[in-house]
PDB file of C-alpha atoms in Angstrom:
ATOM      1  CA  MET A  81     -21.521 -20.715  -5.254  1.00 54.00           C
ATOM      2  CA  LEU A  82     -19.960 -17.255  -5.471  1.00 54.00           C
ATOM      3  CA  ASN A  83     -22.061 -16.495  -8.557  1.00 62.00           C
ATOM      4  CA  LYS A  84     -25.013 -16.085  -6.204  1.00 73.00           C
ATOM      5  CA  TYR A  85     -23.161 -13.251  -4.465  1.00 69.00           C
ATOM      6  CA  PRO A  86     -21.767 -10.988  -7.195  1.00 73.00           C
ATOM      7  CA  ARG A  87     -20.635  -8.229  -4.825  1.00 77.00           C
ATOM      8  CA  LEU A  88     -18.703 -10.702  -2.676  1.00 71.00           C
ATOM      9  CA  LYS A  89     -17.219 -12.283  -5.796  1.00 69.00           C
ATOM     10  CA  LYS A  90     -16.117  -8.883  -7.076  1.00 71.00           C
ATOM     11  CA  PHE A  91     -14.545  -8.005  -3.711  1.00 70.00           C
ATOM     12  CA  LEU A  92     -12.639 -11.308  -3.486  1.00 69.00           C
ATOM     13  CA  HIS A  93     -11.414 -10.860  -7.051  1.00 67.00           C
ATOM     14  CA  TYR A  94     -10.197  -7.375  -6.102  1.00 68.00           C
ATOM     15  CA  LEU A  95      -8.240  -8.866  -3.201  1.00 69.00           C
ATOM     16  CA  LEU A  96      -6.613 -11.394  -5.535  1.00 70.00           C
ATOM     17  CA  VAL A  97      -5.999  -9.394  -8.703  1.00 72.00           C
ATOM     18  CA  HIS A  98      -5.265  -5.737  -9.435  1.00 70.00           C
ATOM     19  CA  PRO A  99      -8.325  -4.108 -11.104  1.00 70.00           C
ATOM     20  CA  TYR A 100      -6.691  -3.582 -14.506  1.00 67.00           C
ATOM     21  CA  SER A 101      -4.082  -6.325 -14.504  1.00 67.00           C
ATOM     22  CA  SER A 102      -4.330 -10.069 -14.954  1.00 70.00           C
ATOM     23  CA  ARG A 103      -1.464 -10.726 -12.565  1.00 73.00           C
ATOM     24  CA  PRO A 104      -2.365 -11.757  -9.003  1.00 71.00           C
ATOM     25  CA  ARG A 105      -1.206  -9.561  -6.155  1.00 68.00           C
ATOM     26  CA  TRP A 106       2.116 -10.417  -4.528  1.00 66.00           C
ATOM     27  CA  TRP A 107       0.578 -12.004  -1.435  1.00 64.00           C
ATOM     28  CA  ALA A 108      -1.456 -14.379  -3.621  1.00 68.00           C
ATOM     29  CA  ARG A 109       1.613 -15.276  -5.696  1.00 69.00           C
ATOM     30  CA  VAL A 110       3.604 -16.069  -2.579  1.00 69.00           C
ATOM     31  CA  PHE A 111       1.110 -17.580  -0.132  1.00 66.00           C
ATOM     32  CA  LEU A 112      -1.802 -18.904  -2.209  1.00 72.00           C
ATOM     33  CA  ILE A 113      -0.947 -19.924  -5.775  1.00 73.00           C
ATOM     34  CA  PRO A 114       1.729 -22.524  -4.890  1.00 75.00           C
ATOM     35  CA  PHE A 115      -0.996 -24.480  -3.058  1.00 72.00           C
ATOM     36  CA  VAL A 116      -3.582 -24.133  -5.849  1.00 79.00           C
ATOM     37  CA  ILE A 117      -1.552 -25.979  -8.475  1.00 87.00           C
ATOM     38  CA  LYS A 118      -2.143 -29.725  -8.452  1.00 90.00           C
ATOM     39  CA  LYS A 119       1.106 -31.459  -9.388  1.00 92.00           C
ATOM     40  CA  GLY A 120       1.750 -35.100 -10.182  1.00 93.00           C
ATOM     41  CA  LYS A 121       4.833 -36.975  -9.011  1.00 96.00           C
ATOM     42  CA  GLY A 122       7.997 -35.339 -10.309  1.00 95.00           C
ATOM     43  CA  ALA A 123       6.212 -32.379 -11.917  1.00 95.00           C
ATOM     44  CA  ILE A 124       8.141 -29.103 -11.940  1.00 94.00           C
ATOM     45  CA  VAL A 125       7.081 -25.462 -12.162  1.00 92.00           C
ATOM     46  CA  ARG A 126      10.159 -23.279 -12.500  1.00 92.00           C
ATOM     47  CA  ARG A 127      10.510 -20.345 -10.144  1.00 88.00           C
ATOM     48  CA  LYS A 128      10.506 -17.659 -12.858  1.00 92.00           C
ATOM     49  CA  ALA A 129       7.337 -18.840 -14.589  1.00 91.00           C
ATOM     50  CA  ARG A 130       4.599 -16.194 -14.446  1.00 89.00           C
ATOM     51  CA  LEU A 131       1.468 -17.746 -12.960  1.00 89.00           C
ATOM     52  CA  ASP A 132      -1.657 -15.628 -13.435  1.00 87.00           C
ATOM     53  CA  ILE A 133      -3.724 -18.104 -11.453  1.00 86.00           C
ATOM     54  CA  ILE A 134      -7.015 -17.770  -9.616  1.00 82.00           C
ATOM     55  CA  PRO A 135      -8.152 -20.496  -7.195  1.00 82.00           C
ATOM     56  CA  SER A 136     -11.703 -20.734  -8.587  1.00 79.00           C
ATOM     57  CA  LYS A 137     -10.341 -22.387 -11.767  1.00 86.00           C
ATOM     58  CA  LYS A 138      -8.285 -25.568 -11.998  1.00 91.00           C
ATOM     59  CA  ILE A 139      -4.648 -25.912 -12.914  1.00 93.00           C
ATOM     60  CA  SER A 140      -3.060 -29.341 -12.873  1.00 94.00           C
ATOM     61  CA  LEU A 141       0.233 -30.766 -14.036  1.00 95.00           C
ATOM     62  CA  GLY A 142       0.719 -34.492 -14.638  1.00 95.00           C
ATOM     63  CA  GLN A 143       3.664 -36.578 -13.508  1.00 96.00           C
ATOM     64  CA  LYS A 144       7.104 -35.472 -14.670  1.00 97.00           C
ATOM     65  CA  SER A 145       5.673 -32.559 -16.654  1.00 97.00           C
ATOM     66  CA  ILE A 146       7.538 -29.248 -16.652  1.00 96.00           C
ATOM     67  CA  ILE A 147       6.638 -25.565 -16.949  1.00 96.00           C
ATOM     68  CA  GLU A 148       9.882 -23.748 -17.675  1.00 95.00           C
ATOM     69  CA  ASP A 149      11.044 -20.255 -16.691  1.00 94.00           C
ATOM     70  CA  TYR A 150       9.405 -17.209 -18.334  1.00 95.00           C
ATOM     71  CA  CYS A 151       6.225 -19.025 -19.339  1.00 95.00           C
ATOM     72  CA  ILE A 152       2.903 -17.229 -18.809  1.00 94.00           C
ATOM     73  CA  ILE A 153       0.122 -19.444 -17.488  1.00 94.00           C
ATOM     74  CA  ASN A 154      -3.327 -17.858 -17.129  1.00 91.00           C
ATOM     75  CA  ASN A 155      -6.400 -19.756 -15.950  1.00 89.00           C
ATOM     76  CA  GLY A 156      -8.569 -16.687 -15.357  1.00 84.00           C
ATOM     77  CA  MET A 157     -11.199 -17.738 -17.906  1.00 88.00           C
ATOM     78  CA  GLY A 158     -10.866 -21.511 -17.744  1.00 91.00           C
ATOM     79  CA  ASP A 159      -9.041 -24.560 -16.442  1.00 94.00           C
ATOM     80  CA  ILE A 160      -5.563 -25.489 -17.594  1.00 96.00           C
ATOM     81  CA  ILE A 161      -5.061 -29.242 -17.552  1.00 97.00           C
ATOM     82  CA  ILE A 162      -1.635 -30.639 -18.487  1.00 97.00           C
ATOM     83  CA  GLY A 163      -1.025 -34.369 -18.852  1.00 97.00           C
ATOM     84  CA  ASP A 164       1.995 -36.530 -18.015  1.00 97.00           C
ATOM     85  CA  PHE A 165       5.514 -36.088 -19.430  1.00 97.00           C
ATOM     86  CA  THR A 166       4.584 -32.799 -21.116  1.00 97.00           C
ATOM     87  CA  HIS A 167       7.178 -30.068 -21.601  1.00 97.00           C
ATOM     88  CA  VAL A 168       6.065 -26.430 -21.686  1.00 96.00           C
ATOM     89  CA  THR A 169       9.255 -24.766 -22.873  1.00 94.00           C
ATOM     90  CA  SER A 170      10.516 -21.301 -21.953  1.00 94.00           C
ATOM     91  CA  ARG A 171       8.391 -18.290 -22.993  1.00 95.00           C
ATOM     92  CA  VAL A 172       5.303 -20.297 -23.895  1.00 97.00           C
ATOM     93  CA  LYS A 173       1.931 -18.660 -23.177  1.00 96.00           C
ATOM     94  CA  LEU A 174      -1.077 -20.749 -22.148  1.00 96.00           C
ATOM     95  CA  VAL A 175      -4.416 -18.979 -21.664  1.00 95.00           C
ATOM     96  CA  GLY A 176      -7.207 -21.236 -20.466  1.00 87.00           C
ATOM     97  CA  PRO A 177      -9.366 -23.092 -20.989  1.00 95.00           C
ATOM     98  CA  VAL A 178      -6.659 -25.351 -22.430  1.00 97.00           C
ATOM     99  CA  LYS A 179      -6.145 -29.095 -22.150  1.00 97.00           C
ATOM    100  CA  LEU A 180      -2.814 -30.702 -23.055  1.00 98.00           C
ATOM    101  CA  GLY A 181      -2.393 -34.458 -23.297  1.00 97.00           C
ATOM    102  CA  ASN A 182       0.566 -36.681 -22.444  1.00 98.00           C
ATOM    103  CA  TYR A 183       3.991 -36.333 -24.081  1.00 98.00           C
ATOM    104  CA  VAL A 184       3.246 -32.902 -25.554  1.00 97.00           C
ATOM    105  CA  THR A 185       6.249 -30.678 -26.294  1.00 97.00           C
ATOM    106  CA  ILE A 186       5.730 -26.962 -26.903  1.00 97.00           C
ATOM    107  CA  GLY A 187       8.588 -24.957 -28.413  1.00 96.00           C
ATOM    108  CA  SER A 188       9.773 -21.598 -27.100  1.00 96.00           C
ATOM    109  CA  GLY A 189       7.542 -18.609 -27.782  1.00 96.00           C
ATOM    110  CA  ALA A 190       4.455 -20.598 -28.780  1.00 97.00           C
ATOM    111  CA  GLN A 191       0.995 -19.474 -27.693  1.00 96.00           C
ATOM    112  CA  ILE A 192      -2.075 -21.605 -27.036  1.00 97.00           C
ATOM    113  CA  THR A 193      -5.266 -19.790 -26.143  1.00 95.00           C
ATOM    114  CA  GLY A 194      -8.731 -20.939 -25.178  1.00 94.00           C
ATOM    115  CA  LEU A 195     -10.610 -17.660 -25.470  1.00 92.00           C
ATOM    116  CA  THR A 196     -11.467 -14.921 -27.924  1.00 90.00           C
ATOM    117  CA  HIS A 197     -12.030 -11.213 -27.354  1.00 90.00           C
ATOM    118  CA  ASN A 198     -15.533  -9.938 -28.047  1.00 91.00           C
ATOM    119  CA  TYR A 199     -15.772  -7.135 -30.611  1.00 92.00           C
ATOM    120  CA  LEU A 200     -19.299  -7.030 -32.089  1.00 92.00           C
ATOM    121  CA  ASP A 201     -20.508  -3.883 -30.282  1.00 91.00           C
ATOM    122  CA  ILE A 202     -19.001  -1.007 -32.278  1.00 91.00           C
ATOM    123  CA  THR A 203     -20.167   1.542 -29.673  1.00 92.00           C
ATOM    124  CA  SER A 204     -17.917   0.053 -26.990  1.00 92.00           C
ATOM    125  CA  PRO A 205     -14.115  -0.349 -26.896  1.00 92.00           C
ATOM    126  CA  ILE A 206     -13.082  -3.936 -27.579  1.00 91.00           C
ATOM    127  CA  ALA A 207     -11.074  -3.893 -24.344  1.00 86.00           C
ATOM    128  CA  LYS A 208     -14.341  -3.432 -22.403  1.00 87.00           C
ATOM    129  CA  GLN A 209     -16.384  -6.115 -24.177  1.00 89.00           C
ATOM    130  CA  GLY A 210     -14.880  -9.049 -22.331  1.00 86.00           C
ATOM    131  CA  VAL A 211     -13.938 -12.447 -23.663  1.00 89.00           C
ATOM    132  CA  THR A 212     -15.625 -15.713 -24.588  1.00 91.00           C
ATOM    133  CA  PRO A 213     -13.976 -18.962 -23.422  1.00 92.00           C
ATOM    134  CA  ASN A 214     -13.697 -21.757 -25.977  1.00 94.00           C
ATOM    135  CA  GLN A 215     -11.514 -24.680 -24.894  1.00 96.00           C
ATOM    136  CA  THR A 216      -8.501 -25.660 -26.987  1.00 97.00           C
ATOM    137  CA  VAL A 217      -7.419 -29.307 -26.810  1.00 97.00           C
ATOM    138  CA  VAL A 218      -4.029 -30.760 -27.719  1.00 98.00           C
ATOM    139  CA  GLU A 219      -4.103 -34.553 -27.631  1.00 97.00           C
ATOM    140  CA  ASP A 220      -1.262 -36.948 -26.746  1.00 97.00           C
ATOM    141  CA  ASP A 221       2.155 -37.037 -28.416  1.00 97.00           C
ATOM    142  CA  VAL A 222       2.076 -33.662 -30.185  1.00 98.00           C
ATOM    143  CA  TRP A 223       5.100 -31.504 -31.023  1.00 97.00           C
ATOM    144  CA  ILE A 224       4.371 -27.788 -31.381  1.00 97.00           C
ATOM    145  CA  GLY A 225       7.189 -25.781 -32.946  1.00 96.00           C
ATOM    146  CA  GLY A 226       8.482 -22.533 -31.494  1.00 95.00           C
ATOM    147  CA  ASN A 227       6.602 -19.262 -32.079  1.00 96.00           C
ATOM    148  CA  SER A 228       3.468 -21.083 -33.230  1.00 97.00           C
ATOM    149  CA  CYS A 229       0.001 -19.758 -32.443  1.00 96.00           C
ATOM    150  CA  ILE A 230      -2.821 -22.198 -31.679  1.00 97.00           C
ATOM    151  CA  ASN A 231      -6.174 -20.425 -31.818  1.00 95.00           C
ATOM    152  CA  GLN A 232      -9.119 -20.946 -29.498  1.00 95.00           C
ATOM    153  CA  GLY A 233     -11.693 -23.682 -29.790  1.00 95.00           C
ATOM    154  CA  ILE A 234      -9.725 -26.105 -31.946  1.00 95.00           C
ATOM    155  CA  SER A 235      -8.298 -29.554 -31.322  1.00 97.00           C
ATOM    156  CA  ILE A 236      -5.002 -31.047 -32.446  1.00 98.00           C
ATOM    157  CA  GLY A 237      -5.077 -34.813 -32.830  1.00 97.00           C
ATOM    158  CA  THR A 238      -2.572 -37.303 -31.483  1.00 97.00           C
ATOM    159  CA  HIS A 239       0.942 -37.585 -32.963  1.00 97.00           C
ATOM    160  CA  CYS A 240       0.822 -34.301 -34.859  1.00 97.00           C
ATOM    161  CA  ILE A 241       3.686 -31.957 -35.662  1.00 97.00           C
ATOM    162  CA  ILE A 242       3.064 -28.217 -35.883  1.00 97.00           C
ATOM    163  CA  ALA A 243       5.879 -26.508 -37.798  1.00 97.00           C
ATOM    164  CA  SER A 244       7.595 -23.534 -36.170  1.00 96.00           C
ATOM    165  CA  GLY A 245       5.858 -20.214 -36.713  1.00 96.00           C
ATOM    166  CA  SER A 246       2.551 -21.761 -37.761  1.00 97.00           C
ATOM    167  CA  VAL A 247      -0.794 -20.085 -37.110  1.00 97.00           C
ATOM    168  CA  VAL A 248      -3.301 -22.881 -36.536  1.00 97.00           C
ATOM    169  CA  THR A 249      -6.871 -21.698 -37.081  1.00 95.00           C
ATOM    170  CA  LYS A 250      -8.633 -25.029 -37.697  1.00 95.00           C
ATOM    171  CA  SER A 251      -8.674 -28.386 -35.958  1.00 96.00           C
ATOM    172  CA  VAL A 252      -5.965 -30.816 -37.068  1.00 97.00           C
ATOM    173  CA  PRO A 253      -6.676 -34.541 -37.581  1.00 97.00           C
ATOM    174  CA  PRO A 254      -4.405 -37.124 -35.913  1.00 98.00           C
ATOM    175  CA  TYR A 255      -1.089 -38.123 -37.492  1.00 98.00           C
ATOM    176  CA  SER A 256      -0.647 -34.909 -39.466  1.00 97.00           C
ATOM    177  CA  VAL A 257       2.151 -32.445 -40.134  1.00 97.00           C
ATOM    178  CA  VAL A 258       0.929 -28.877 -40.551  1.00 97.00           C
ATOM    179  CA  GLY A 259       2.630 -25.566 -41.222  1.00 96.00           C
ATOM    180  CA  GLY A 260       2.157 -22.058 -42.538  1.00 95.00           C
ATOM    181  CA  ASN A 261      -0.031 -19.019 -41.909  1.00 94.00           C
ATOM    182  CA  PRO A 262      -2.780 -20.031 -41.865  1.00 94.00           C
ATOM    183  CA  ALA A 263      -1.532 -23.549 -41.250  1.00 95.00           C
ATOM    184  CA  ARG A 264      -2.445 -26.303 -43.695  1.00 95.00           C
ATOM    185  CA  ILE A 265      -1.825 -30.043 -43.697  1.00 96.00           C
ATOM    186  CA  LEU A 266       1.521 -30.845 -45.333  1.00 96.00           C
ATOM    187  CA  LYS A 267       1.714 -34.572 -44.629  1.00 96.00           C
ATOM    188  CA  GLN A 268      -0.431 -37.334 -43.176  1.00 96.00           C
ATOM    189  CA  TYR A 269       0.456 -40.846 -42.110  1.00 96.00           C
ATOM    190  CA  ASP A 270      -0.996 -43.610 -44.284  1.00 94.00           C
ATOM    191  CA  PHE A 271      -1.431 -46.714 -42.131  1.00 94.00           C
ATOM    192  CA  GLU A 272      -2.032 -48.987 -45.096  1.00 92.00           C
ATOM    193  CA  ARG A 273       1.221 -47.961 -46.781  1.00 93.00           C
ATOM    194  CA  GLY A 274       3.079 -47.458 -43.503  1.00 93.00           C
ATOM    195  CA  GLU A 275       4.525 -44.076 -44.467  1.00 94.00           C
ATOM    196  CA  TRP A 276       3.996 -40.336 -44.372  1.00 95.00           C
ATOM    197  CA  ILE A 277       2.339 -39.011 -47.531  1.00 94.00           C
ATOM    198  CA  LYS A 278       2.595 -35.437 -48.810  1.00 94.00           C
ATOM    199  CA  VAL A 279      -0.721 -33.619 -49.138  1.00 91.00           C
ATOM    200  CA  PRO A 280      -0.983 -31.522 -52.317  1.00 88.00           C
ATOM    201  CA  LYS A 281      -1.693 -27.843 -51.912  1.00 83.00           C
ATOM    202  CA  LYS A 282      -5.268 -26.988 -52.899  1.00 74.00           C
TER     203      LYS A 282
END
């Protein structure tokens, strides 16, 4: 609805967020954001988590999921949807649009982003060219190692392991172990043999 009134939208955004910062103003952090987050039964958002949240986008946390201290959660460009029993460990950065499934564990210092910065116009600073949202999806039962980087627009299938420090630039099929920079598939589960099989390096 606000898109029909760009001046009003710009003014409301100014009231919520400092013009050259992504962090909401103190009054919004104290009086507004706690009521914007939709939390399931037993879900926890630690007090020292940084929540760069605007009410026009969704943020939801499933039952018994946790966002730990010193995380940065930003839904400015898209919804952040977190499933049940998911653990967002300390110092993780989530930049929407991002969707996390159930039983996802994200190690300390990892980053998952759902947008990319525009850069094609060489006559304009990259910082002024805006961003393009592209949702990143992490399916159920995924373990993401600490200090990993999950790039925008990809999906990670169910029951995957992302080794610590990996840079994931392509979608990962279910039941895979990936690692490296850029990350590649190291192992995959063979249902016929009932075991994990090493994938040769190409």
